[in-house]
Structure formats: structure tokens, C-alpha cells
PDB file of N, CA, C and O in Angstrom:
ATOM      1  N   UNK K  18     -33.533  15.423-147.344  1.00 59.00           N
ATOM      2  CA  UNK K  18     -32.430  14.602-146.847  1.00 59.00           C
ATOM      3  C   UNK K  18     -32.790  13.966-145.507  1.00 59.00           C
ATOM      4  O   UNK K  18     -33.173  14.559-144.498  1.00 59.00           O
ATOM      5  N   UNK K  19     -32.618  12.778-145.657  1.00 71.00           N
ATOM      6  CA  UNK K  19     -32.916  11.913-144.310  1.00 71.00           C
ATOM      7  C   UNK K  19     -33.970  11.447-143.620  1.00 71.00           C
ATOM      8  O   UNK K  19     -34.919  12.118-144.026  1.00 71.00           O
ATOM      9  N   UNK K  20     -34.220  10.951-143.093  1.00 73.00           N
ATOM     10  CA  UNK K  20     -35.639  10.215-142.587  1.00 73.00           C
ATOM     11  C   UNK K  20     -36.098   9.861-141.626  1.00 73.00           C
ATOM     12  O   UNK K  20     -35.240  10.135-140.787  1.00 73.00           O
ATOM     13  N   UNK K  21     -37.268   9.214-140.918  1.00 75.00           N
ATOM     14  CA  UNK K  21     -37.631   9.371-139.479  1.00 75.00           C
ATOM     15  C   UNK K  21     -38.320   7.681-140.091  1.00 75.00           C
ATOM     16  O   UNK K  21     -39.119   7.397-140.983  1.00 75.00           O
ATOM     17  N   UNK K  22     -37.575   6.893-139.142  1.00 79.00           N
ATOM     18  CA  UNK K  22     -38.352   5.022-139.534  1.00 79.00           C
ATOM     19  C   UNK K  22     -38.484   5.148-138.051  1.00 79.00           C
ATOM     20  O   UNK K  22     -37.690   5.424-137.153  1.00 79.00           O
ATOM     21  N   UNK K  23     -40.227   4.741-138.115  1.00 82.00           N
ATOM     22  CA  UNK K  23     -40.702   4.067-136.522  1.00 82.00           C
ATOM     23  C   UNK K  23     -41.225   2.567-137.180  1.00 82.00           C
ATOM     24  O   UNK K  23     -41.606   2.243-138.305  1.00 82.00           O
ATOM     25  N   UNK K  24     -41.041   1.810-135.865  1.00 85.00           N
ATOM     26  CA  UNK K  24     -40.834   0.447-135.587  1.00 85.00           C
ATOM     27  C   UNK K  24     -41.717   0.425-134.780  1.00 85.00           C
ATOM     28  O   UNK K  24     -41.540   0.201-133.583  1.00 85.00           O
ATOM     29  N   UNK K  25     -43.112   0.721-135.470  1.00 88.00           N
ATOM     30  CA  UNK K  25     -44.412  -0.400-134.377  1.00 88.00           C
ATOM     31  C   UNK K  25     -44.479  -1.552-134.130  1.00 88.00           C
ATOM     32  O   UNK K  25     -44.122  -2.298-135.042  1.00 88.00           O
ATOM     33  N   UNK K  26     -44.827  -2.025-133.169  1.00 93.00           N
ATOM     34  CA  UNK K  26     -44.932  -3.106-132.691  1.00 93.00           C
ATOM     35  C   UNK K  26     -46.549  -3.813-132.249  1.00 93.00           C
ATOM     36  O   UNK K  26     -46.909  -3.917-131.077  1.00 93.00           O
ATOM     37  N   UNK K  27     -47.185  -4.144-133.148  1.00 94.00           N
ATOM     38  CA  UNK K  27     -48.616  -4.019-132.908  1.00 94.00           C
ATOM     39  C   UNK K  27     -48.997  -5.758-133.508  1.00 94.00           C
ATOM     40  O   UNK K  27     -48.641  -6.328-134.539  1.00 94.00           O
ATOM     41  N   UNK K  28     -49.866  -6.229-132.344  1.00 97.00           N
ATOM     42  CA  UNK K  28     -50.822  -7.668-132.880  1.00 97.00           C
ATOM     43  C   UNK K  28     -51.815  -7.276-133.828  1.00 97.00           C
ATOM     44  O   UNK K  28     -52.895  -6.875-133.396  1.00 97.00           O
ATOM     45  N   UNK K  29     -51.606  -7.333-135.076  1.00 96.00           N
ATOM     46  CA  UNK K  29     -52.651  -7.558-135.809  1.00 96.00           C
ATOM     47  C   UNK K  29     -53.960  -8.449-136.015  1.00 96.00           C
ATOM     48  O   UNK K  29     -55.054  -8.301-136.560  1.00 96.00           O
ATOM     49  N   UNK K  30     -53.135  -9.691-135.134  1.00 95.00           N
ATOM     50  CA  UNK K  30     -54.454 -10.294-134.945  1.00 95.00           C
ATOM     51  C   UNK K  30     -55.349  -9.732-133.697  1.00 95.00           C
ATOM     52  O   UNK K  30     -56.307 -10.504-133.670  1.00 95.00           O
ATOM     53  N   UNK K  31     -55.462  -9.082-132.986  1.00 94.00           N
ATOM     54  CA  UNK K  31     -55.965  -8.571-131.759  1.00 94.00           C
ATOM     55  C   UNK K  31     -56.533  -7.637-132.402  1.00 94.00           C
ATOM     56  O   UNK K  31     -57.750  -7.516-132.260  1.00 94.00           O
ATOM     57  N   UNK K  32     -55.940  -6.887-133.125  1.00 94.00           N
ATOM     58  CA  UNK K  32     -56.783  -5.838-133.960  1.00 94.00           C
ATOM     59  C   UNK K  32     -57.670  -6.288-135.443  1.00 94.00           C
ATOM     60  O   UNK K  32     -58.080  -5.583-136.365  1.00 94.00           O
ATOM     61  N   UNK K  33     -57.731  -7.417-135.260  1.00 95.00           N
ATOM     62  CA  UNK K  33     -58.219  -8.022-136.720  1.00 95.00           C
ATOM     63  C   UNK K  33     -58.082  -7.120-137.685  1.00 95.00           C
ATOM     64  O   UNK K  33     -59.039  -6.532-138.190  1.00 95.00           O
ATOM     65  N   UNK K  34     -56.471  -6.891-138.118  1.00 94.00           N
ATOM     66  CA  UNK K  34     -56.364  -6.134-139.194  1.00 94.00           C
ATOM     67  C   UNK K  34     -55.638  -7.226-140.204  1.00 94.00           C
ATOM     68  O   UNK K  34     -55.003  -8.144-139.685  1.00 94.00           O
ATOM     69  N   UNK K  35     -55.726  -7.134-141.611  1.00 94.00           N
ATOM     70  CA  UNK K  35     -55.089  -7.927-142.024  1.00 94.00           C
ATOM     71  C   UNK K  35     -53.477  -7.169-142.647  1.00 94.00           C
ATOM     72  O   UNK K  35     -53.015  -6.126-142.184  1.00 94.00           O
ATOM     73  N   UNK K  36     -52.982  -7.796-143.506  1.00 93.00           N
ATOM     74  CA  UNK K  36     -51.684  -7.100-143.658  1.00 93.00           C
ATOM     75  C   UNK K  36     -51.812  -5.506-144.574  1.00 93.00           C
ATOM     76  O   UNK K  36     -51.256  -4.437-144.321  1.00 93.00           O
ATOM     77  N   UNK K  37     -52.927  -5.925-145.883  1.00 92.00           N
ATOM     78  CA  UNK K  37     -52.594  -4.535-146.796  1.00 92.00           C
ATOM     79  C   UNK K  37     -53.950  -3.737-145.592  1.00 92.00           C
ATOM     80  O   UNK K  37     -53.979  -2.509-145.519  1.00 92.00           O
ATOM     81  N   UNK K  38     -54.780  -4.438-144.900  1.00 93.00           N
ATOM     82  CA  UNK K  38     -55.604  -2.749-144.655  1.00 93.00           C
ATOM     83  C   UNK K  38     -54.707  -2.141-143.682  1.00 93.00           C
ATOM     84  O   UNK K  38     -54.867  -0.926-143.562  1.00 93.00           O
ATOM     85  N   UNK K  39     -53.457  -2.876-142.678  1.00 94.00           N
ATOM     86  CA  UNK K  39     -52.452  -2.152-141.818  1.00 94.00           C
ATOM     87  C   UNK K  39     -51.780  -1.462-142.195  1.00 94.00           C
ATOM     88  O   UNK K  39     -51.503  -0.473-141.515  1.00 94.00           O
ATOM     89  N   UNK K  40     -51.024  -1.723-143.848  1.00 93.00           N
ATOM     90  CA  UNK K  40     -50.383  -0.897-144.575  1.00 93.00           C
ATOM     91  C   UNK K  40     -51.049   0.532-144.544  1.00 93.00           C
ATOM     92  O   UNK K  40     -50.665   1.520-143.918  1.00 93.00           O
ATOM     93  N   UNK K  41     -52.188   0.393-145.407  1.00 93.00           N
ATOM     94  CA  UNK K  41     -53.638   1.467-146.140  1.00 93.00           C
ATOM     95  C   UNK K  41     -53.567   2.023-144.839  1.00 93.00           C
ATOM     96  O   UNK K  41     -53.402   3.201-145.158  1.00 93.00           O
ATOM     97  N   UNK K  42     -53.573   2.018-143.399  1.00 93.00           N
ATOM     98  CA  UNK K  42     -53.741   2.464-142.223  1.00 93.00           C
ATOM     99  C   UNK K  42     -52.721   3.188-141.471  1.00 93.00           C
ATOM    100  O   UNK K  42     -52.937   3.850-140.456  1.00 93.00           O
ATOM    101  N   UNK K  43     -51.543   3.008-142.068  1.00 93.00           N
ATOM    102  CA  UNK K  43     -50.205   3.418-141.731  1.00 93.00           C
ATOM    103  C   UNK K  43     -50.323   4.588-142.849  1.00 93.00           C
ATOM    104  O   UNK K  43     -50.115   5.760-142.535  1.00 93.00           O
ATOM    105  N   UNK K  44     -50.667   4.209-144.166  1.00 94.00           N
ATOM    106  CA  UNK K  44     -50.004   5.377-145.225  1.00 94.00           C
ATOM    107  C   UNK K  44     -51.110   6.407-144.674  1.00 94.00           C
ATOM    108  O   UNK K  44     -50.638   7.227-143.887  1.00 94.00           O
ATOM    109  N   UNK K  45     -52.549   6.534-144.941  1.00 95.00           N
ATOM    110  CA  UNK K  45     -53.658   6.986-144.649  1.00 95.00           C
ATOM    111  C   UNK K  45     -53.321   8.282-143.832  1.00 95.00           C
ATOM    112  O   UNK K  45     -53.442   9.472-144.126  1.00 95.00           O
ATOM    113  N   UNK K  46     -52.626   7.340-142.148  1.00 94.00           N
ATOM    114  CA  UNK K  46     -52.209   8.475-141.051  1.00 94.00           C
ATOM    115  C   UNK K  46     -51.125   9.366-141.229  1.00 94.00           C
ATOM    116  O   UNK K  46     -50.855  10.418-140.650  1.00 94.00           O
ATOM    117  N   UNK K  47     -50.443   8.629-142.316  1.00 93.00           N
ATOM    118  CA  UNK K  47     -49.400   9.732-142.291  1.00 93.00           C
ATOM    119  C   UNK K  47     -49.375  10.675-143.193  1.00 93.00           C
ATOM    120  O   UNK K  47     -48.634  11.657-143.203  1.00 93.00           O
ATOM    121  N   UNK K  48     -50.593  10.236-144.342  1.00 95.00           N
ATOM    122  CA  UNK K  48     -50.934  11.625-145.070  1.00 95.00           C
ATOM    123  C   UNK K  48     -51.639  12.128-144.151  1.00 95.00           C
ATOM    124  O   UNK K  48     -50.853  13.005-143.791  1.00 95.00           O
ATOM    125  N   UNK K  49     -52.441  12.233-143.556  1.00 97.00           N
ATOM    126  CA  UNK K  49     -53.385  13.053-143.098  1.00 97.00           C
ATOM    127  C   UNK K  49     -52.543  14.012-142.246  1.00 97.00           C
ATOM    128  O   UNK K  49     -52.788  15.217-142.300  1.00 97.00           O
ATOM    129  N   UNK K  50     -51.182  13.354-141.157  1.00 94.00           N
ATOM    130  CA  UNK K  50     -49.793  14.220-140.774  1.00 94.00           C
ATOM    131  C   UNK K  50     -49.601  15.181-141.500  1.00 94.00           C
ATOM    132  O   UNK K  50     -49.865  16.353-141.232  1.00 94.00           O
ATOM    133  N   UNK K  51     -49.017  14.663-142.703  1.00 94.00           N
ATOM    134  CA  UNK K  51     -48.803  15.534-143.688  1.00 94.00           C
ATOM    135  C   UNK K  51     -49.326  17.017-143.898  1.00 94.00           C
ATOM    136  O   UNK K  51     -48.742  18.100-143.927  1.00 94.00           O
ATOM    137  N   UNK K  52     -50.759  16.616-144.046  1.00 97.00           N
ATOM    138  CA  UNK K  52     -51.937  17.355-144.331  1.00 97.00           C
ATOM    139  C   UNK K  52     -51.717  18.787-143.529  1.00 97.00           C
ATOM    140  O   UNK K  52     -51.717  19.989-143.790  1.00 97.00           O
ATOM    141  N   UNK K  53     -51.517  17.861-142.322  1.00 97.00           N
ATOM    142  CA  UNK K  53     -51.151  19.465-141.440  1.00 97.00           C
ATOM    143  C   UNK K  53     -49.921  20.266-141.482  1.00 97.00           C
ATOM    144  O   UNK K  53     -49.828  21.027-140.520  1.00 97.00           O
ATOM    145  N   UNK K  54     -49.382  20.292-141.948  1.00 96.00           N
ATOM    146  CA  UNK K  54     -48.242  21.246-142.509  1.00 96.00           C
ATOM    147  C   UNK K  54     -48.110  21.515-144.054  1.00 96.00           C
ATOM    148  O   UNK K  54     -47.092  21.807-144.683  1.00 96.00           O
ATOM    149  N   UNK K  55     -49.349  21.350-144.489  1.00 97.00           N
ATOM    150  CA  UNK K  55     -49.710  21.879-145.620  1.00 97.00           C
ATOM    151  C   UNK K  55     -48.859  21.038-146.791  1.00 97.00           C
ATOM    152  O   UNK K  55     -48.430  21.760-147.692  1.00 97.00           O
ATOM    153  N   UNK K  56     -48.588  19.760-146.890  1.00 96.00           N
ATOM    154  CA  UNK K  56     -48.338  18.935-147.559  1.00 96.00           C
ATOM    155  C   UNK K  56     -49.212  17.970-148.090  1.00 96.00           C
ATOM    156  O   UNK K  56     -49.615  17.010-147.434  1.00 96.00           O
ATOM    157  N   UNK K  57     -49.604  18.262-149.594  1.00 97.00           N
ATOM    158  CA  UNK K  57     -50.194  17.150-150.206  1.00 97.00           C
ATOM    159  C   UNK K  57     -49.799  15.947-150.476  1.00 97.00           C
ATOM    160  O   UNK K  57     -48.608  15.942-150.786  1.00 97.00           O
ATOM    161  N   UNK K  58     -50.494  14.489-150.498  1.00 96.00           N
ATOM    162  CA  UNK K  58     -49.725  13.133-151.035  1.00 96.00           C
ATOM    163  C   UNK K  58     -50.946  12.942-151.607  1.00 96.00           C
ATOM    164  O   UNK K  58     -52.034  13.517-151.632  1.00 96.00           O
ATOM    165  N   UNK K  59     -50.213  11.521-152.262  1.00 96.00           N
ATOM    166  CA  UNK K  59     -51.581  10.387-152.157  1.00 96.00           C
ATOM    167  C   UNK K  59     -50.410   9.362-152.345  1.00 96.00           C
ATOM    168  O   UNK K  59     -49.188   9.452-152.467  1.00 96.00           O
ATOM    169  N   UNK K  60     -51.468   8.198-152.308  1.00 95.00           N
ATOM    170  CA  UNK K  60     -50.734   7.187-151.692  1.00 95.00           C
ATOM    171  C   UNK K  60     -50.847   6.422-153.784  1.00 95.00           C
ATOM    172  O   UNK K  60     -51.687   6.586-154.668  1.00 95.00           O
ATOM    173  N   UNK K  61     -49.672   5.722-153.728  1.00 92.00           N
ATOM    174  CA  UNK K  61     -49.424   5.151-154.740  1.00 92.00           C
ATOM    175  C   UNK K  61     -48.871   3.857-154.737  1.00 92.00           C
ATOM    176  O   UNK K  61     -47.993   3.876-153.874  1.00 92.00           O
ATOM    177  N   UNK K  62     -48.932   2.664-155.290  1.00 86.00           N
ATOM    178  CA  UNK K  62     -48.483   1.220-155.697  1.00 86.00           C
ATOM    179  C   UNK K  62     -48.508   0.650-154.033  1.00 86.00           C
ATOM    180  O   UNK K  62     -47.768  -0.063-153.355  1.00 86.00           O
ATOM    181  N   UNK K  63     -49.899   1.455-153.788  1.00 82.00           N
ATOM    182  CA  UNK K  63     -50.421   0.592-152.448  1.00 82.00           C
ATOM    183  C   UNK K  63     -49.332   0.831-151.133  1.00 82.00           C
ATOM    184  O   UNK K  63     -49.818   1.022-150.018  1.00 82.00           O
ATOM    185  N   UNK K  64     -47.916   0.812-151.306  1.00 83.00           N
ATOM    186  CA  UNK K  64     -47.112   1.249-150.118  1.00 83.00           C
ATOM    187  C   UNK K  64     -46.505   2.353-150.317  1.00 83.00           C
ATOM    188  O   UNK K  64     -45.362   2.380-149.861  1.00 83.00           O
ATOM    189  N   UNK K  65     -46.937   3.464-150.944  1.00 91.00           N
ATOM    190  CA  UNK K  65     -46.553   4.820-150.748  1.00 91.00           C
ATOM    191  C   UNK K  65     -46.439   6.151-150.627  1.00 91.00           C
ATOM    192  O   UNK K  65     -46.867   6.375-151.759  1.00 91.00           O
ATOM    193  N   UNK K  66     -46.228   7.185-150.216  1.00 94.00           N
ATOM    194  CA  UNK K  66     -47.011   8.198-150.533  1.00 94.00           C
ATOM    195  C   UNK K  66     -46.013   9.152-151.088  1.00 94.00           C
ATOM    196  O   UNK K  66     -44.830   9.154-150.748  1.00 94.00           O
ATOM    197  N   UNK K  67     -46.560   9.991-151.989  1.00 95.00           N
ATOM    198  CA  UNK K  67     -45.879  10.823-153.072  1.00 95.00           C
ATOM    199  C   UNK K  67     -46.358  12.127-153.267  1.00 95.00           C
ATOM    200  O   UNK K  67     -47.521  12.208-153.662  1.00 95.00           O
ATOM    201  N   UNK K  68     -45.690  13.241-153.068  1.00 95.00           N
ATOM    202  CA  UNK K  68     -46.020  14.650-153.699  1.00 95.00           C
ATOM    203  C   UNK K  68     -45.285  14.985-154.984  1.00 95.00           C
ATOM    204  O   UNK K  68     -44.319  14.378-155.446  1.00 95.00           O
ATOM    205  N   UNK K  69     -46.016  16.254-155.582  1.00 95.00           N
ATOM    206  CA  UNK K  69     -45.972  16.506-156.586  1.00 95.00           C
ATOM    207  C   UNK K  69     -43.955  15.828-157.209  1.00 95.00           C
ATOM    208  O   UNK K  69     -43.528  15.129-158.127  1.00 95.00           O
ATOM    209  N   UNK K  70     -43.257  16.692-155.869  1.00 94.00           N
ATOM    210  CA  UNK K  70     -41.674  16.536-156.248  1.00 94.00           C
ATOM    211  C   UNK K  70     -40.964  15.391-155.730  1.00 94.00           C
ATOM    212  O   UNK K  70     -39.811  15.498-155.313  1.00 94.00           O
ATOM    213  N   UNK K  71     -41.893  13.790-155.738  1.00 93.00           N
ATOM    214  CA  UNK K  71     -41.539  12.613-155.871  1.00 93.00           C
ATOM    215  C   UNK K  71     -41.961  11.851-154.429  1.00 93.00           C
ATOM    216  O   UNK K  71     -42.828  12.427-153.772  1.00 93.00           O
ATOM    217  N   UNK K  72     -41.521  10.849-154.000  1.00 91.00           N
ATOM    218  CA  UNK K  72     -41.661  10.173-153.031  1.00 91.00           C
ATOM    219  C   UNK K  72     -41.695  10.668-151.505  1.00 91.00           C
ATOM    220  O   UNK K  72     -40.574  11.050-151.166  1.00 91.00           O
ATOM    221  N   UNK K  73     -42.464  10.754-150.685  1.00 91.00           N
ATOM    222  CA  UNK K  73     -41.422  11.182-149.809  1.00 91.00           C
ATOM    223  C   UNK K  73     -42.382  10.276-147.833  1.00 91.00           C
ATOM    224  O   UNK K  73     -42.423  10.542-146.632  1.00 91.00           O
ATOM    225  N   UNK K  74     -42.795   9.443-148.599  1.00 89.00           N
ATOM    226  CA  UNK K  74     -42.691   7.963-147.447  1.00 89.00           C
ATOM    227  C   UNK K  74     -43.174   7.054-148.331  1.00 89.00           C
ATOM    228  O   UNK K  74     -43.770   7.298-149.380  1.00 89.00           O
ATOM    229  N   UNK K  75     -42.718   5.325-147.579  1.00 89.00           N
ATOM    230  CA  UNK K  75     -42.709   4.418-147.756  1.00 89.00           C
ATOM    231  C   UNK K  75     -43.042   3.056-146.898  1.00 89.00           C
ATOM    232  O   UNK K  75     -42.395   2.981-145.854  1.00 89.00           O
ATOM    233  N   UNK K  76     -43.662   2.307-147.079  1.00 89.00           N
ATOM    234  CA  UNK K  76     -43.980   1.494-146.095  1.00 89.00           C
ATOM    235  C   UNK K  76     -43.307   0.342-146.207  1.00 89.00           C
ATOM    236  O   UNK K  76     -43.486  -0.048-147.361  1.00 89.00           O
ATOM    237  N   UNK K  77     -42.623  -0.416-145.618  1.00 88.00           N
ATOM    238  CA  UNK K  77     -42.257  -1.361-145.590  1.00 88.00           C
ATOM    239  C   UNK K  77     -42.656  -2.001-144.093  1.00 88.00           C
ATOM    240  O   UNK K  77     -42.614  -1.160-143.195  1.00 88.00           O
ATOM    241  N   UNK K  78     -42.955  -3.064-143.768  1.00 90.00           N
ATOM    242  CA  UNK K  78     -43.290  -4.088-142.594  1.00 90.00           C
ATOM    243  C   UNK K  78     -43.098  -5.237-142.699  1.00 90.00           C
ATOM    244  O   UNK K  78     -43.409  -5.688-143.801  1.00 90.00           O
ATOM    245  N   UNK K  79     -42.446  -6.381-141.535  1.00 92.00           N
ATOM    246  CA  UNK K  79     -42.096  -7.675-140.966  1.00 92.00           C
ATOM    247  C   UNK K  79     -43.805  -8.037-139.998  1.00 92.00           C
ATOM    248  O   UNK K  79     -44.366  -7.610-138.989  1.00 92.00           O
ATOM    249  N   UNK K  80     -44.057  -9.009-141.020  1.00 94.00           N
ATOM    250  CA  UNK K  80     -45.529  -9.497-139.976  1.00 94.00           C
ATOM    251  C   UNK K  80     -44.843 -10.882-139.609  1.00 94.00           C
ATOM    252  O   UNK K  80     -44.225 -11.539-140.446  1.00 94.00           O
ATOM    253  N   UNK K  81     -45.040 -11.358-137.982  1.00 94.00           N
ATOM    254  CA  UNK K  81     -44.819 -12.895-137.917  1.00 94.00           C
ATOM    255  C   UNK K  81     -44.936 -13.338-136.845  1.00 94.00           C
ATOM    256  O   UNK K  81     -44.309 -13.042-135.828  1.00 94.00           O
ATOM    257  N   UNK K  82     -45.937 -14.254-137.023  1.00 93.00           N
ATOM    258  CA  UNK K  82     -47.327 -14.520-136.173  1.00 93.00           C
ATOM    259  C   UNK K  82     -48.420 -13.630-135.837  1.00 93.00           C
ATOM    260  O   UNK K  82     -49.080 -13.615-134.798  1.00 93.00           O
ATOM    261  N   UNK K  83     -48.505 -13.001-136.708  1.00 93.00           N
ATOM    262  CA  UNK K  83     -49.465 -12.289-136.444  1.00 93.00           C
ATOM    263  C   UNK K  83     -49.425 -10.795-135.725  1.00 93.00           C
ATOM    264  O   UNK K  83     -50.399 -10.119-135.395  1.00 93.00           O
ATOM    265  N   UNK K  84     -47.936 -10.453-135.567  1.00 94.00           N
ATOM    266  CA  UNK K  84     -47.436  -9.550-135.128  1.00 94.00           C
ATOM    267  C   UNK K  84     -46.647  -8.369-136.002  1.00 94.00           C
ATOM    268  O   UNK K  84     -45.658  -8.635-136.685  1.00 94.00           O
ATOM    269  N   UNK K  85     -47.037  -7.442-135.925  1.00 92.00           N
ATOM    270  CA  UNK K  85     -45.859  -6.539-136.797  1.00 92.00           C
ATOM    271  C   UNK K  85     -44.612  -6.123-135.886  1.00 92.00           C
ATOM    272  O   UNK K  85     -44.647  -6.073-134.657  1.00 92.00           O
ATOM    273  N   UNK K  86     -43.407  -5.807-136.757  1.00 85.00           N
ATOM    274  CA  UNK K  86     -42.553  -5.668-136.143  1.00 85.00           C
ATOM    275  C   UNK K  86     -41.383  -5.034-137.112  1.00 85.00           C
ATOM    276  O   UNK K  86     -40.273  -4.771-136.649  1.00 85.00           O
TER     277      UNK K  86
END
């Protein structure tokens, strides 16, 4: 029940990241979070990550100009 949404604020162009490897870079860190409290994922349909008993993050992001937000 309930959820924790952070709101980075990061130039992607400064980081020459493009939009899906920022995604892949967001899900990535937060399995590996995961990882440490003994929670398995993997990441699925590119924005998500899922254990055995269903979903349990999601990525959604606003890019514009080159900025996430």
C-alpha cells in the first residue's frame, strides 16, 4: 500500500543520456535498492520492475528541452 514518487530534476543533455538509457538507469538503480533488502525484480516492458507477487515500481518521466522533470 502506497508509494514513494521522486521528481528528479536532471539535464540529460549535459549528461548525454538519451531518454530510454535514463529510464534503463532509473529502473537498474532501483533494483539494485531493492537488492538490498533482499528483494528480487527485473525490469519488464522497458519501464518496470516486477517481483514474483506483481509490480511494484514504475517509471514514468516529462523530458523538455532536454531536461527531465
Amino acid at each position: 500500500p502506497g508509494q514513494l514518487v521522486i521528481y528528479p530534476v536532471i539535464s540529460l543533455r549535459g549528461l548525454k543520456l538519451g531518454v530510454r538509457d535514463y529510464i534503463r538507469l532509473l529502473l537498474e538503480t532501483s533494483q539494485d535498492f531493492l537488492s538490498h533488502f533482499d528483494v528480487q525484480s527485473e525490469i519488464r516492458c522497458d519501464s518496470g520492475l516486477y517481483t514474483k507477487e506483481g509490480k511494484i515500481a514504475y517509471v514514468g518521466i516529462r523530458v523538455q528541452n532536454g531536461i527531465s522533470r
